[in-house]
PDB file of C-alpha atoms and ligand atoms in Angstrom:
ATOM      1  CA  MET A 421     -27.744 -17.033   6.973  1.00  0.00           C
ATOM      2  CA  ASN A 422     -24.076 -17.227   8.040  1.00  0.00           C
ATOM      3  CA  VAL A 423     -20.960 -16.596   5.910  1.00  0.00           C
ATOM      4  CA  THR A 424     -20.424 -20.286   5.056  1.00  0.00           C
ATOM      5  CA  GLU A 425     -24.047 -20.723   3.921  1.00  0.00           C
ATOM      6  CA  LEU A 426     -23.850 -17.581   1.782  1.00  0.00           C
ATOM      7  CA  GLN A 427     -20.572 -18.764   0.246  1.00  0.00           C
ATOM      8  CA  LYS A 428     -22.214 -22.117  -0.589  1.00  0.00           C
ATOM      9  CA  LYS A 429     -25.073 -20.344  -2.384  1.00  0.00           C
ATOM     10  CA  ILE A 430     -22.543 -18.200  -4.275  1.00  0.00           C
ATOM     11  CA  LEU A 431     -20.626 -21.287  -5.445  1.00  0.00           C
ATOM     12  CA  GLU A 432     -23.885 -22.871  -6.673  1.00  0.00           C
ATOM     13  CA  LEU A 433     -24.888 -19.708  -8.578  1.00  0.00           C
ATOM     14  CA  LYS A 434     -21.415 -19.399 -10.119  1.00  0.00           C
ATOM     15  CA  GLU A 435     -21.714 -22.937 -11.458  1.00  0.00           C
ATOM     16  CA  LYS A 436     -25.335 -22.569 -12.609  1.00  0.00           C
ATOM     17  CA  ASN A 437     -24.755 -19.239 -14.410  1.00  0.00           C
ATOM     18  CA  ASP A 438     -21.287 -20.080 -15.797  1.00  0.00           C
ATOM     19  CA  VAL A 439     -19.562 -17.182 -14.059  1.00  0.00           C
ATOM     20  CA  CYS A 440     -15.856 -16.822 -13.327  1.00  0.00           C
ATOM     21  CA  VAL A 441     -15.258 -14.685 -10.236  1.00  0.00           C
ATOM     22  CA  LEU A 442     -12.078 -12.603 -10.098  1.00  0.00           C
ATOM     23  CA  ALA A 443     -11.074 -10.939  -6.824  1.00  0.00           C
ATOM     24  CA  HIS A 444      -8.256  -8.439  -6.340  1.00  0.00           C
ATOM     25  CA  SER A 445      -6.148  -9.197  -3.263  1.00  0.00           C
ATOM     26  CA  TYR A 446      -7.493  -6.057  -1.562  1.00  0.00           C
ATOM     27  CA  GLN A 447     -10.881  -7.791  -1.282  1.00  0.00           C
ATOM     28  CA  ALA A 448     -12.008  -9.280   2.010  1.00  0.00           C
ATOM     29  CA  HIS A 449     -10.938 -12.813   2.920  1.00  0.00           C
ATOM     30  CA  GLU A 450     -14.445 -14.313   2.546  1.00  0.00           C
ATOM     31  CA  ILE A 451     -14.659 -12.951  -1.029  1.00  0.00           C
ATOM     32  CA  CYS A 452     -11.206 -14.271  -2.009  1.00  0.00           C
ATOM     33  CA  GLU A 453     -12.270 -17.694  -0.686  1.00  0.00           C
ATOM     34  CA  ILE A 454     -15.075 -18.048  -3.279  1.00  0.00           C
ATOM     35  CA  ALA A 455     -13.111 -16.521  -6.201  1.00  0.00           C
ATOM     36  CA  ASP A 456     -11.744 -18.556  -9.112  1.00  0.00           C
ATOM     37  CA  PHE A 457      -8.729 -16.252  -9.383  1.00  0.00           C
ATOM     38  CA  THR A 458      -7.193 -13.834  -6.888  1.00  0.00           C
ATOM     39  CA  GLY A 459      -4.101 -11.687  -7.230  1.00  0.00           C
ATOM     40  CA  ASP A 460      -2.688  -8.310  -8.153  1.00  0.00           C
ATOM     41  CA  SER A 461      -3.832  -6.221 -11.124  1.00  0.00           C
ATOM     42  CA  TYR A 462      -1.349  -7.827 -13.510  1.00  0.00           C
ATOM     43  CA  LYS A 463      -2.178 -11.415 -12.607  1.00  0.00           C
ATOM     44  CA  LEU A 464      -5.924 -10.721 -12.798  1.00  0.00           C
ATOM     45  CA  SER A 465      -5.633  -9.141 -16.240  1.00  0.00           C
ATOM     46  CA  VAL A 466      -3.669 -12.145 -17.554  1.00  0.00           C
ATOM     47  CA  ASP A 467      -6.110 -14.572 -15.853  1.00  0.00           C
ATOM     48  CA  ALA A 468      -9.050 -12.629 -17.348  1.00  0.00           C
ATOM     49  CA  SER A 469      -7.643 -13.028 -20.852  1.00  0.00           C
ATOM     50  CA  LYS A 470      -7.703 -16.856 -20.455  1.00  0.00           C
ATOM     51  CA  VAL A 471     -11.112 -17.339 -18.821  1.00  0.00           C
ATOM     52  CA  ARG A 472     -13.419 -19.848 -20.555  1.00  0.00           C
ATOM     53  CA  ASN A 473     -16.711 -19.007 -18.807  1.00  0.00           C
ATOM     54  CA  LYS A 474     -19.347 -16.940 -20.630  1.00  0.00           C
ATOM     55  CA  ASN A 475     -19.530 -14.427 -17.766  1.00  0.00           C
ATOM     56  CA  ILE A 476     -16.979 -12.701 -15.526  1.00  0.00           C
ATOM     57  CA  LEU A 477     -17.717 -11.031 -12.198  1.00  0.00           C
ATOM     58  CA  MET A 478     -15.019  -8.640 -10.972  1.00  0.00           C
ATOM     59  CA  CYS A 479     -14.715  -8.060  -7.246  1.00  0.00           C
ATOM     60  CA  GLY A 480     -12.480  -5.033  -7.259  1.00  0.00           C
ATOM     61  CA  VAL A 481     -12.697  -1.542  -8.723  1.00  0.00           C
ATOM     62  CA  ARG A 482     -14.111  -0.310 -12.025  1.00  0.00           C
ATOM     63  CA  PHE A 483     -10.871  -0.024 -14.042  1.00  0.00           C
ATOM     64  CA  MET A 484     -10.211  -3.717 -13.284  1.00  0.00           C
ATOM     65  CA  ALA A 485     -13.638  -4.712 -14.610  1.00  0.00           C
ATOM     66  CA  GLU A 486     -13.060  -2.528 -17.692  1.00  0.00           C
ATOM     67  CA  THR A 487      -9.723  -4.270 -18.274  1.00  0.00           C
ATOM     68  CA  CYS A 488     -11.537  -7.643 -18.228  1.00  0.00           C
ATOM     69  CA  LYS A 489     -14.099  -6.388 -20.750  1.00  0.00           C
ATOM     70  CA  ILE A 490     -11.350  -5.072 -23.037  1.00  0.00           C
ATOM     71  CA  LEU A 491      -9.561  -8.442 -22.921  1.00  0.00           C
ATOM     72  CA  SER A 492     -12.754 -10.507 -23.297  1.00  0.00           C
ATOM     73  CA  PRO A 493     -15.204  -8.363 -25.308  1.00  0.00           C
ATOM     74  CA  GLU A 494     -17.304 -11.398 -26.270  1.00  0.00           C
ATOM     75  CA  LYS A 495     -18.034 -12.138 -22.596  1.00  0.00           C
ATOM     76  CA  ARG A 496     -20.464 -10.409 -20.286  1.00  0.00           C
ATOM     77  CA  VAL A 497     -18.397  -8.701 -17.605  1.00  0.00           C
ATOM     78  CA  TYR A 498     -19.933  -7.409 -14.375  1.00  0.00           C
ATOM     79  CA  ILE A 499     -18.643  -5.423 -11.426  1.00  0.00           C
ATOM     80  CA  ALA A 500     -20.016  -6.585  -8.060  1.00  0.00           C
ATOM     81  CA  SER A 501     -20.131  -3.087  -6.557  1.00  0.00           C
ATOM     82  CA  PRO A 502     -21.010  -0.419  -9.154  1.00  0.00           C
ATOM     83  CA  LEU A 503     -19.883   2.374  -6.804  1.00  0.00           C
ATOM     84  CA  ALA A 504     -16.331   1.011  -6.550  1.00  0.00           C
ATOM     85  CA  GLY A 505     -14.202   3.428  -8.553  1.00  0.00           C
ATOM     86  CA  CYS A 506     -10.492   4.132  -8.051  1.00  0.00           C
ATOM     87  CA  ALA A 507      -9.609   7.598  -6.793  1.00  0.00           C
ATOM     88  CA  MET A 508      -6.358   7.537  -8.778  1.00  0.00           C
ATOM     89  CA  ALA A 509      -7.933   6.303 -12.034  1.00  0.00           C
ATOM     90  CA  ASP A 510     -10.445   9.145 -11.862  1.00  0.00           C
ATOM     91  CA  GLN A 511      -7.754  11.838 -11.544  1.00  0.00           C
ATOM     92  CA  MET A 512      -6.761  12.138 -15.219  1.00  0.00           C
ATOM     93  CA  ASP A 513      -8.976  12.021 -18.280  1.00  0.00           C
ATOM     94  CA  LYS A 514      -8.370  11.630 -21.993  1.00  0.00           C
ATOM     95  CA  ALA A 515      -8.669  15.375 -22.774  1.00  0.00           C
ATOM     96  CA  LEU A 516      -5.969  16.290 -20.219  1.00  0.00           C
ATOM     97  CA  ILE A 517      -3.495  13.658 -21.416  1.00  0.00           C
ATOM     98  CA  ALA A 518      -4.163  14.466 -25.090  1.00  0.00           C
ATOM     99  CA  GLU A 519      -3.046  18.053 -24.278  1.00  0.00           C
ATOM    100  CA  VAL A 520       0.040  16.863 -22.351  1.00  0.00           C
ATOM    101  CA  ARG A 521       0.977  14.533 -25.245  1.00  0.00           C
ATOM    102  CA  LYS A 522       1.120  17.526 -27.569  1.00  0.00           C
ATOM    103  CA  ARG A 523       3.783  19.068 -25.311  1.00  0.00           C
ATOM    104  CA  TYR A 524       5.874  15.872 -25.326  1.00  0.00           C
ATOM    105  CA  PRO A 525       5.475  14.491 -28.870  1.00  0.00           C
ATOM    106  CA  ASP A 526       8.600  12.307 -28.743  1.00  0.00           C
ATOM    107  CA  TYR A 527       7.707  10.621 -25.418  1.00  0.00           C
ATOM    108  CA  THR A 528       6.242   7.109 -25.043  1.00  0.00           C
ATOM    109  CA  VAL A 529       3.138   7.393 -22.867  1.00  0.00           C
ATOM    110  CA  VAL A 530       3.138   4.688 -20.192  1.00  0.00           C
ATOM    111  CA  ALA A 531      -0.163   4.383 -18.328  1.00  0.00           C
ATOM    112  CA  TYR A 532      -0.485   2.657 -14.989  1.00  0.00           C
ATOM    113  CA  ILE A 533      -3.336   0.163 -15.350  1.00  0.00           C
ATOM    114  CA  ASN A 534      -5.189   2.253 -12.725  1.00  0.00           C
ATOM    115  CA  THR A 535      -6.625   4.461 -15.504  1.00  0.00           C
ATOM    116  CA  THR A 536      -9.998   4.535 -17.261  1.00  0.00           C
ATOM    117  CA  ALA A 537     -10.572   2.551 -20.459  1.00  0.00           C
ATOM    118  CA  GLU A 538     -11.150   5.851 -22.256  1.00  0.00           C
ATOM    119  CA  LEU A 539      -7.753   7.242 -21.218  1.00  0.00           C
ATOM    120  CA  LYS A 540      -6.001   4.001 -22.208  1.00  0.00           C
ATOM    121  CA  THR A 541      -7.152   4.548 -25.821  1.00  0.00           C
ATOM    122  CA  ILE A 542      -4.514   7.286 -26.305  1.00  0.00           C
ATOM    123  CA  CYS A 543      -1.633   5.688 -24.373  1.00  0.00           C
ATOM    124  CA  ASP A 544       1.166   3.533 -25.790  1.00  0.00           C
ATOM    125  CA  VAL A 545       1.522   0.833 -23.169  1.00  0.00           C
ATOM    126  CA  CYS A 546       0.034  -0.089 -19.798  1.00  0.00           C
ATOM    127  CA  VAL A 547       1.945  -1.260 -16.750  1.00  0.00           C
ATOM    128  CA  THR A 548       1.023  -2.573 -13.329  1.00  0.00           C
ATOM    129  CA  SER A 549       3.053  -2.128 -10.177  1.00  0.00           C
ATOM    130  CA  SER A 550       4.542  -5.618 -10.593  1.00  0.00           C
ATOM    131  CA  SER A 551       5.477  -5.169 -14.261  1.00  0.00           C
ATOM    132  CA  ALA A 552       6.350  -1.450 -14.520  1.00  0.00           C
ATOM    133  CA  VAL A 553      10.138  -1.697 -14.135  1.00  0.00           C
ATOM    134  CA  GLN A 554      10.496  -4.635 -16.544  1.00  0.00           C
ATOM    135  CA  ILE A 555       8.261  -3.012 -19.169  1.00  0.00           C
ATOM    136  CA  VAL A 556       9.812   0.473 -18.989  1.00  0.00           C
ATOM    137  CA  ASN A 557      13.250  -1.149 -19.336  1.00  0.00           C
ATOM    138  CA  LYS A 558      12.102  -2.955 -22.491  1.00  0.00           C
ATOM    139  CA  ILE A 559      10.748   0.201 -24.184  1.00  0.00           C
ATOM    140  CA  GLU A 560      13.240   1.415 -26.828  1.00  0.00           C
ATOM    141  CA  ASN A 561      12.474   5.098 -26.351  1.00  0.00           C
ATOM    142  CA  LYS A 562      14.517   6.795 -23.607  1.00  0.00           C
ATOM    143  CA  ASN A 563      11.816   9.424 -23.047  1.00  0.00           C
ATOM    144  CA  ILE A 564       8.826   8.220 -21.035  1.00  0.00           C
ATOM    145  CA  LEU A 565       5.742  10.118 -19.908  1.00  0.00           C
ATOM    146  CA  PHE A 566       4.499   8.085 -16.928  1.00  0.00           C
ATOM    147  CA  ILE A 567       0.865   8.632 -15.814  1.00  0.00           C
ATOM    148  CA  PRO A 568      -0.906   9.071 -13.429  1.00  0.00           C
ATOM    149  CA  ASP A 569       1.053   7.936 -10.327  1.00  0.00           C
ATOM    150  CA  CYS A 570       4.126  10.103  -9.623  1.00  0.00           C
ATOM    151  CA  ASN A 571       5.170   7.837  -6.704  1.00  0.00           C
ATOM    152  CA  LEU A 572       5.189   4.649  -8.765  1.00  0.00           C
ATOM    153  CA  GLY A 573       6.826   6.701 -11.542  1.00  0.00           C
ATOM    154  CA  ALA A 574       9.576   7.889  -9.164  1.00  0.00           C
ATOM    155  CA  PHE A 575      10.161   4.271  -8.075  1.00  0.00           C
ATOM    156  CA  VAL A 576      10.469   3.201 -11.734  1.00  0.00           C
ATOM    157  CA  GLN A 577      12.856   6.096 -12.468  1.00  0.00           C
ATOM    158  CA  LYS A 578      15.135   4.883  -9.646  1.00  0.00           C
ATOM    159  CA  GLN A 579      15.184   1.339 -11.048  1.00  0.00           C
ATOM    160  CA  CYS A 580      15.634   2.539 -14.642  1.00  0.00           C
ATOM    161  CA  PRO A 581      18.316   5.293 -14.352  1.00  0.00           C
ATOM    162  CA  ASP A 582      18.922   5.342 -18.137  1.00  0.00           C
ATOM    163  CA  LYS A 583      15.373   6.515 -18.814  1.00  0.00           C
ATOM    164  CA  ASN A 584      14.200  10.108 -18.804  1.00  0.00           C
ATOM    165  CA  ILE A 585      10.821   9.830 -17.045  1.00  0.00           C
ATOM    166  CA  LYS A 586       8.430  12.788 -16.984  1.00  0.00           C
ATOM    167  CA  LEU A 587       5.884  12.610 -14.152  1.00  0.00           C
ATOM    168  CA  LEU A 588       2.554  14.335 -13.567  1.00  0.00           C
ATOM    169  CA  ASN A 589       1.041  15.205 -10.225  1.00  0.00           C
ATOM    170  CA  GLY A 590      -1.210  12.154  -9.699  1.00  0.00           C
ATOM    171  CA  GLY A 591      -1.256   9.251  -7.271  1.00  0.00           C
ATOM    172  CA  CYS A 592      -3.235   7.091  -4.898  1.00  0.00           C
ATOM    173  CA  PRO A 593      -4.664   9.274  -2.120  1.00  0.00           C
ATOM    174  CA  ILE A 594      -4.715   6.263   0.215  1.00  0.00           C
ATOM    175  CA  HIS A 595      -1.074   5.172  -0.143  1.00  0.00           C
ATOM    176  CA  ALA A 596       0.176   8.771  -0.498  1.00  0.00           C
ATOM    177  CA  CYS A 597      -1.272   9.662   2.939  1.00  0.00           C
ATOM    178  CA  VAL A 598       1.257   7.501   4.752  1.00  0.00           C
ATOM    179  CA  ASN A 599       4.331   9.455   5.887  1.00  0.00           C
ATOM    180  CA  THR A 600       7.628   8.977   7.682  1.00  0.00           C
ATOM    181  CA  ASP A 601       5.985   9.643  11.096  1.00  0.00           C
ATOM    182  CA  ASP A 602       3.801   6.579  10.487  1.00  0.00           C
ATOM    183  CA  VAL A 603       6.963   4.620   9.654  1.00  0.00           C
ATOM    184  CA  LYS A 604       8.722   5.821  12.828  1.00  0.00           C
ATOM    185  CA  LEU A 605       5.740   4.885  15.006  1.00  0.00           C
ATOM    186  CA  ALA A 606       5.321   1.429  13.453  1.00  0.00           C
ATOM    187  CA  LYS A 607       9.058   0.707  13.735  1.00  0.00           C
ATOM    188  CA  ARG A 608       9.010   1.795  17.393  1.00  0.00           C
ATOM    189  CA  LEU A 609       6.038  -0.479  18.105  1.00  0.00           C
ATOM    190  CA  TYR A 610       7.451  -3.425  16.146  1.00  0.00           C
ATOM    191  CA  PRO A 611      11.249  -3.030  16.186  1.00  0.00           C
ATOM    192  CA  ASN A 612      11.937  -6.570  14.937  1.00  0.00           C
ATOM    193  CA  ALA A 613       9.563  -6.386  11.966  1.00  0.00           C
ATOM    194  CA  GLU A 614      10.541  -5.887   8.331  1.00  0.00           C
ATOM    195  CA  LEU A 615       8.743  -3.083   6.486  1.00  0.00           C
ATOM    196  CA  LEU A 616       7.159  -4.078   3.146  1.00  0.00           C
ATOM    197  CA  VAL A 617       5.547  -1.295   1.104  1.00  0.00           C
ATOM    198  CA  HIS A 618       3.707  -0.733  -2.167  1.00  0.00           C
ATOM    199  CA  PRO A 619       5.424   1.644  -4.648  1.00  0.00           C
ATOM    200  CA  GLU A 620       2.330   3.896  -4.569  1.00  0.00           C
ATOM    201  CA  CYS A 621       3.710   5.140  -1.220  1.00  0.00           C
ATOM    202  CA  VAL A 622       5.746   8.377  -1.280  1.00  0.00           C
ATOM    203  CA  PRO A 623       9.521   8.029  -1.939  1.00  0.00           C
ATOM    204  CA  ALA A 624      10.471   8.833   1.695  1.00  0.00           C
ATOM    205  CA  VAL A 625       8.361   5.881   2.904  1.00  0.00           C
ATOM    206  CA  CYS A 626       9.731   3.595   0.158  1.00  0.00           C
ATOM    207  CA  GLU A 627      13.296   4.538   1.163  1.00  0.00           C
ATOM    208  CA  ALA A 628      12.659   3.270   4.702  1.00  0.00           C
ATOM    209  CA  ALA A 629      11.351  -0.102   3.444  1.00  0.00           C
ATOM    210  CA  ASP A 630      13.080  -3.491   3.414  1.00  0.00           C
ATOM    211  CA  TYR A 631      11.067  -4.476   0.336  1.00  0.00           C
ATOM    212  CA  ILE A 632       9.023  -2.503  -2.225  1.00  0.00           C
ATOM    213  CA  GLY A 633       6.579  -4.367  -4.474  1.00  0.00           C
ATOM    214  CA  SER A 634       3.090  -4.981  -5.784  1.00  0.00           C
ATOM    215  CA  THR A 635       0.435  -6.619  -3.647  1.00  0.00           C
ATOM    216  CA  SER A 636       1.498 -10.070  -4.924  1.00  0.00           C
ATOM    217  CA  GLY A 637       5.157  -9.135  -4.545  1.00  0.00           C
ATOM    218  CA  ILE A 638       4.608  -8.229  -0.889  1.00  0.00           C
ATOM    219  CA  MET A 639       2.667 -11.441  -0.246  1.00  0.00           C
ATOM    220  CA  ASN A 640       5.269 -13.671  -1.923  1.00  0.00           C
ATOM    221  CA  TYR A 641       8.104 -11.936  -0.078  1.00  0.00           C
ATOM    222  CA  ALA A 642       6.456 -12.393   3.334  1.00  0.00           C
ATOM    223  CA  VAL A 643       5.419 -16.018   2.704  1.00  0.00           C
ATOM    224  CA  ASN A 644       8.905 -17.028   1.537  1.00  0.00           C
ATOM    225  CA  SER A 645      10.910 -15.014   4.087  1.00  0.00           C
ATOM    226  CA  ASP A 646      12.655 -16.595   7.089  1.00  0.00           C
ATOM    227  CA  LYS A 647      11.639 -13.532   9.116  1.00  0.00           C
ATOM    228  CA  LYS A 648       8.679 -13.836  11.489  1.00  0.00           C
ATOM    229  CA  GLU A 649       7.307 -10.297  11.759  1.00  0.00           C
ATOM    230  CA  PHE A 650       6.291  -7.726   9.154  1.00  0.00           C
ATOM    231  CA  ILE A 651       4.804  -4.221   8.897  1.00  0.00           C
ATOM    232  CA  ILE A 652       2.615  -4.105   5.792  1.00  0.00           C
ATOM    233  CA  GLY A 653       2.582  -0.785   3.911  1.00  0.00           C
ATOM    234  CA  THR A 654      -0.339  -1.312   1.588  1.00  0.00           C
ATOM    235  CA  GLU A 655      -4.110  -1.791   1.871  1.00  0.00           C
ATOM    236  CA  ILE A 656      -4.811  -3.541   5.170  1.00  0.00           C
ATOM    237  CA  SER A 657      -6.446  -6.605   3.525  1.00  0.00           C
ATOM    238  CA  ILE A 658      -2.983  -7.830   2.541  1.00  0.00           C
ATOM    239  CA  ALA A 659      -1.963  -8.136   6.202  1.00  0.00           C
ATOM    240  CA  GLU A 660      -5.217 -10.023   6.860  1.00  0.00           C
ATOM    241  CA  HIS A 661      -4.631 -12.511   4.004  1.00  0.00           C
ATOM    242  CA  LEU A 662      -1.020 -13.014   5.082  1.00  0.00           C
ATOM    243  CA  GLN A 663      -2.105 -13.738   8.641  1.00  0.00           C
ATOM    244  CA  TYR A 664      -4.332 -16.571   7.326  1.00  0.00           C
ATOM    245  CA  LEU A 665      -1.572 -17.872   5.042  1.00  0.00           C
ATOM    246  CA  CYS A 666       1.158 -17.782   7.703  1.00  0.00           C
ATOM    247  CA  PRO A 667      -0.390 -18.254  11.171  1.00  0.00           C
ATOM    248  CA  ASP A 668       3.066 -18.640  12.751  1.00  0.00           C
ATOM    249  CA  LYS A 669       4.146 -15.142  11.569  1.00  0.00           C
ATOM    250  CA  SER A 670       2.902 -11.692  12.698  1.00  0.00           C
ATOM    251  CA  PHE A 671       1.655  -8.977  10.360  1.00  0.00           C
ATOM    252  CA  HIS A 672       1.047  -5.374  11.460  1.00  0.00           C
ATOM    253  CA  TYR A 673      -0.568  -2.478   9.602  1.00  0.00           C
ATOM    254  CA  LEU A 674       1.769   0.387   8.751  1.00  0.00           C
ATOM    255  CA  SER A 675      -1.162   2.768   9.218  1.00  0.00           C
ATOM    256  CA  LEU A 676      -4.932   2.619   9.515  1.00  0.00           C
ATOM    257  CA  LYS A 677      -5.013   5.274   6.775  1.00  0.00           C
ATOM    258  CA  LEU A 678      -4.344   2.364   4.395  1.00  0.00           C
ATOM    259  CA  ILE A 679      -7.992   1.417   4.011  1.00  0.00           C
ATOM    260  CA  CYS A 680      -9.283   1.885   0.476  1.00  0.00           C
ATOM    261  CA  PRO A 681     -13.018   2.654   0.706  1.00  0.00           C
ATOM    262  CA  ASN A 682     -13.519   1.640  -2.924  1.00  0.00           C
ATOM    263  CA  MET A 683     -11.922  -1.752  -2.460  1.00  0.00           C
ATOM    264  CA  LYS A 684     -13.826  -2.242   0.776  1.00  0.00           C
ATOM    265  CA  ALA A 685     -17.155  -1.339  -0.885  1.00  0.00           C
ATOM    266  CA  THR A 686     -17.757  -4.902  -2.100  1.00  0.00           C
ATOM    267  CA  THR A 687     -19.389  -7.269   0.383  1.00  0.00           C
ATOM    268  CA  LEU A 688     -20.154 -10.973   0.124  1.00  0.00           C
ATOM    269  CA  VAL A 689     -23.838 -10.017  -0.150  1.00  0.00           C
ATOM    270  CA  ASP A 690     -22.980  -7.804  -3.173  1.00  0.00           C
ATOM    271  CA  VAL A 691     -21.330 -10.825  -4.792  1.00  0.00           C
ATOM    272  CA  TYR A 692     -24.418 -12.947  -4.120  1.00  0.00           C
ATOM    273  CA  ASN A 693     -26.767 -10.232  -5.432  1.00  0.00           C
ATOM    274  CA  ALA A 694     -24.704  -9.734  -8.590  1.00  0.00           C
ATOM    275  CA  LEU A 695     -24.762 -13.498  -9.306  1.00  0.00           C
ATOM    276  CA  ALA A 696     -28.482 -13.683  -8.556  1.00  0.00           C
ATOM    277  CA  GLY A 697     -29.210 -10.836 -11.022  1.00  0.00           C
ATOM    278  CA  LYS A 698     -30.273  -8.493  -8.218  1.00  0.00           C
ATOM    279  CA  GLY A 699     -27.233  -6.214  -8.166  1.00  0.00           C
ATOM    280  CA  GLY A 700     -23.882  -5.400  -9.726  1.00  0.00           C
ATOM    281  CA  GLU A 701     -23.569  -3.699 -13.091  1.00  0.00           C
ATOM    282  CA  GLU A 702     -22.646  -4.958 -16.523  1.00  0.00           C
ATOM    283  CA  ILE A 703     -19.638  -3.158 -18.019  1.00  0.00           C
ATOM    284  CA  ILE A 704     -20.529  -1.751 -21.430  1.00  0.00           C
ATOM    285  CA  LEU A 705     -17.787  -0.253 -23.598  1.00  0.00           C
ATOM    286  CA  ASP A 706     -18.142   0.733 -27.261  1.00  0.00           C
ATOM    287  CA  GLY A 707     -16.188  -1.142 -29.921  1.00  0.00           C
ATOM    288  CA  ASP A 708     -13.752   1.715 -30.660  1.00  0.00           C
ATOM    289  CA  THR A 709     -12.827   2.108 -26.990  1.00  0.00           C
ATOM    290  CA  ILE A 710     -12.250  -1.636 -26.654  1.00  0.00           C
ATOM    291  CA  ARG A 711     -10.098  -1.763 -29.806  1.00  0.00           C
ATOM    292  CA  ASP A 712      -7.948   1.258 -28.919  1.00  0.00           C
ATOM    293  CA  ALA A 713      -7.555   0.495 -25.202  1.00  0.00           C
ATOM    294  CA  LYS A 714      -6.687  -3.139 -26.004  1.00  0.00           C
ATOM    295  CA  ARG A 715      -3.554  -2.082 -27.909  1.00  0.00           C
ATOM    296  CA  CYS A 716      -1.807  -0.851 -24.783  1.00  0.00           C
ATOM    297  CA  ILE A 717      -3.010  -3.736 -22.592  1.00  0.00           C
ATOM    298  CA  ASP A 718      -1.833  -6.280 -25.198  1.00  0.00           C
ATOM    299  CA  GLU A 719       1.489  -4.449 -25.312  1.00  0.00           C
ATOM    300  CA  MET A 720       1.725  -4.759 -21.514  1.00  0.00           C
ATOM    301  CA  ILE A 721       1.114  -8.522 -21.671  1.00  0.00           C
ATOM    302  CA  ARG A 722       3.628  -8.909 -24.551  1.00  0.00           C
ATOM    303  CA  LEU A 723       6.395  -6.928 -22.805  1.00  0.00           C
ATOM    304  CA  GLY A 724       5.538  -8.408 -19.402  1.00  0.00           C
ATOM    305  CA  GLU A 725       6.256 -11.995 -20.507  1.00  0.00           C
TER     306      GLU A 725
HETATM  307  P1  LIG B1356      -1.494  -3.948  -7.633  1.00  0.00           P
HETATM  308  O1  LIG B1356      -1.057  -3.511  -8.996  1.00  0.00           O
HETATM  309  O2  LIG B1356      -0.351  -4.226  -6.736  1.00  0.00           O
HETATM  310  O3  LIG B1356      -2.498  -5.013  -7.711  1.00  0.00           O
HETATM  311  O4  LIG B1356      -2.202  -2.697  -6.938  1.00  0.00           O
HETATM  312  C1  LIG B1356      -3.393  -2.189  -7.407  1.00  0.00           C
HETATM  313  C2  LIG B1356      -3.804  -1.057  -6.610  1.00  0.00           C
HETATM  314  O5  LIG B1356      -4.853  -0.496  -6.794  1.00  0.00           O
HETATM  315  C3  LIG B1356      -2.877  -0.590  -5.597  1.00  0.00           C
HETATM  316  O6  LIG B1356      -3.438   0.426  -4.855  1.00  0.00           O
HETATM  317 FE1  LIG B1357      -7.182   3.078  -6.387  1.00  0.00          FE
HETATM  318 FE2  LIG B1357      -5.591   3.645  -4.312  1.00  0.00          FE
HETATM  319 FE3  LIG B1357      -7.770   2.185  -3.920  1.00  0.00          FE
HETATM  320 FE4  LIG B1357      -5.681   1.157  -5.238  1.00  0.00          FE
HETATM  321  S1  LIG B1357      -5.760   1.762  -3.087  1.00  0.00           S
HETATM  322  S2  LIG B1357      -7.837   0.995  -5.837  1.00  0.00           S
HETATM  323  S3  LIG B1357      -4.943   2.988  -6.350  1.00  0.00           S
HETATM  324  S4  LIG B1357      -7.700   4.332  -4.620  1.00  0.00           S
END
């Protein structure tokens, strides 16, 4: 069977089983092609809250599937690749943050959406990379404890100088691996290209960038720019999607270290198997976790509008 035939079978199964397929933009091109919704974490969580189908299949990582379940508890939510976790989301658990909260009782706890459902239950509000600055600005409290990503937190602190943001030592091991030597090399190879990076990159890399934004932010910037050449400082799939969207422009990887093994775990065959009932995993969360985690996701959607 070739890719087109497999995609056709997937579309038929989606229809037959009343499944909405969501794909994060870090997924491979052939998966995004068969998805009902694609986008960054924020867009997918808003899309998930409006889905009408009885079933949702998330092609992405586990915290994204958990977010869908929290927003649509009456639906059956599946993850296409059960092994796809997020290395950052797994860094901090509820017990650790409950302890830290005790040390900072008058701080508002802002959790990047890349956290487990269990940890979200004790946080005040969620943010995504595309909504973090707007949401932190709208929070009345000056004192913010931002978890787990210290690089995104440092970016937010720069954009929100009036806030007092406390950071912990977490972050994305994929984005945080990129350094200024990678930037120098890419700029030497592609001197006419603009550098677009995700705020999960370290501050020194962000400082060298022409644009800093979420996966959707980077895509929109590149599509709408008059410039013809770009170095993409986030997961390499984004450069691939952009190359399809804008064949007359050139997109280069900032570094081959920017390959997320968790995001790359899902294949088109996994999607087929999950829809055919031969793979994937249903996300099961207890009622208390859903209720408590939903508070901070709802708050994110309210403040993000
Ligand atoms: P976005 O919030 O830009 O979708 O990014 C999610 C992510 O996991 C980045 O590494
Ligand atoms: Fe998690 Fe980093 Fe992969 Fe994004 S790129 S899913 S933050 S490990």
